[in-house]
JSON list of C-alpha atoms in Angstrom, two decimals:
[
{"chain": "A", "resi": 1, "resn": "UNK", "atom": "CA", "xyz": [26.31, 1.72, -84.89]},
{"chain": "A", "resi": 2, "resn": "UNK", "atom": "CA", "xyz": [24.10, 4.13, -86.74]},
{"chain": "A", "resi": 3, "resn": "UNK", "atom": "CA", "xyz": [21.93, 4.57, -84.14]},
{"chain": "A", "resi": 4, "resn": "UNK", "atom": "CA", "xyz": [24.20, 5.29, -81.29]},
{"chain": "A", "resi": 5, "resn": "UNK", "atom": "CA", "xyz": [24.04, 8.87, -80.37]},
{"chain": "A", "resi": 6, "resn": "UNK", "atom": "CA", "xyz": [27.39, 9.95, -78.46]},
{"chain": "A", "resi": 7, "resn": "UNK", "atom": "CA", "xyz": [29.82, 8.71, -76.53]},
{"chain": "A", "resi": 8, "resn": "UNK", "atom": "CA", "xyz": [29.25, 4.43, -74.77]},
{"chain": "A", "resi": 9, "resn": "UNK", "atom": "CA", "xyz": [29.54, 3.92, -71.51]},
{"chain": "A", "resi": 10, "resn": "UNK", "atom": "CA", "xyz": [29.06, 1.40, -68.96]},
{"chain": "A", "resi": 11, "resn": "UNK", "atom": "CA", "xyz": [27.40, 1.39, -65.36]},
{"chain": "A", "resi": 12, "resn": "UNK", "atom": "CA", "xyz": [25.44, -0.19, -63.06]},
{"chain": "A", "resi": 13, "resn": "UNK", "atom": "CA", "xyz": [21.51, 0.85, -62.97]},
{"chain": "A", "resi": 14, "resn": "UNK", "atom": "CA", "xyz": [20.30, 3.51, -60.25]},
{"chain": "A", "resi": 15, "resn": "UNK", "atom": "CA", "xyz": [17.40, 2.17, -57.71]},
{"chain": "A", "resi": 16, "resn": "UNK", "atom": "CA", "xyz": [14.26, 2.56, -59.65]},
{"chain": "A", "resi": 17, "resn": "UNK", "atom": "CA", "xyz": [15.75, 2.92, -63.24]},
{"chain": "A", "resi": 18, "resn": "UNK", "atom": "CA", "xyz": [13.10, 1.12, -65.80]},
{"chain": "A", "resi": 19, "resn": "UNK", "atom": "CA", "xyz": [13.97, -0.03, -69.44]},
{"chain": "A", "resi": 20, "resn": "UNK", "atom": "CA", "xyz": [11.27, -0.80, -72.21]},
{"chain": "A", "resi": 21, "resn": "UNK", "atom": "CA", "xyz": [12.05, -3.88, -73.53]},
{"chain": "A", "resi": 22, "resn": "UNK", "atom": "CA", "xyz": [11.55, -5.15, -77.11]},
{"chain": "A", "resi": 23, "resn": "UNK", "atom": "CA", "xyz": [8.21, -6.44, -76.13]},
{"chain": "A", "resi": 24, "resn": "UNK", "atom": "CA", "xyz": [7.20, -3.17, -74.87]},
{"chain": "A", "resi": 25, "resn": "UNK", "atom": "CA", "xyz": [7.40, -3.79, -71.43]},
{"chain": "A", "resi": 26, "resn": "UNK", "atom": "CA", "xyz": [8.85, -1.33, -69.16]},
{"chain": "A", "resi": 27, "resn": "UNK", "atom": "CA", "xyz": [10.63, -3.43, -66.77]},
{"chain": "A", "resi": 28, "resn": "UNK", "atom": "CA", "xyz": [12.29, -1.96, -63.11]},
{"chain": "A", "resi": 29, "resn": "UNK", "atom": "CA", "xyz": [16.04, -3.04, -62.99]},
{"chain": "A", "resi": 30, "resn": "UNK", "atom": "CA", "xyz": [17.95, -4.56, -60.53]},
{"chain": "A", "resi": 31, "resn": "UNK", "atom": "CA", "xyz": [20.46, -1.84, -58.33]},
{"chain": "A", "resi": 32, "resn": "UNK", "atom": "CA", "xyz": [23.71, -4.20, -59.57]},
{"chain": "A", "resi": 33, "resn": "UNK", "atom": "CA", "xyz": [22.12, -4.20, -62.86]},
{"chain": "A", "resi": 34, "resn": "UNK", "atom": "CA", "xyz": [24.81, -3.97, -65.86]},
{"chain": "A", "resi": 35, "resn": "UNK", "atom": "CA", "xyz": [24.02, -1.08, -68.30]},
{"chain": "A", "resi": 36, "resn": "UNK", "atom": "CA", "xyz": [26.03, -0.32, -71.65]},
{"chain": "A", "resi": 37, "resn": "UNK", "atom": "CA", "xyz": [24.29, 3.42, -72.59]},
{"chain": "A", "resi": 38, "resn": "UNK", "atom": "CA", "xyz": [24.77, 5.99, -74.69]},
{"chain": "A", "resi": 39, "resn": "UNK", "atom": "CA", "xyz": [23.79, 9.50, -74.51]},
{"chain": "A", "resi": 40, "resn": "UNK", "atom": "CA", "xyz": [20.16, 8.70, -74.49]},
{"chain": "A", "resi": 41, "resn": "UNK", "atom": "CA", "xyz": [20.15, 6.26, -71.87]},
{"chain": "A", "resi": 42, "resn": "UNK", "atom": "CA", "xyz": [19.90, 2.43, -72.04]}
]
């Protein structure tokens, strides 16, 4: 939890939204895509 910065929340990706991976891949998600974020994002 230390490295949660504000408030969690929980959506659904927006066409086009891209998350880096652990592998370092930025990878283009899904539009029914499940996201749990914080302030800075996925």
């Amino acid at each position: 939890m230390d490295t949660l910065q504000g408030e969690v929340g929980v959506r659904v990706a927006r066409p086009g939204e891209t998350l880096r991976t652990l592998d370092g891949v930025d990878r283009e998600l899904a539009p029914d895509t499940l996201l749990i974020t914080d302030e800075r994002g996925p």
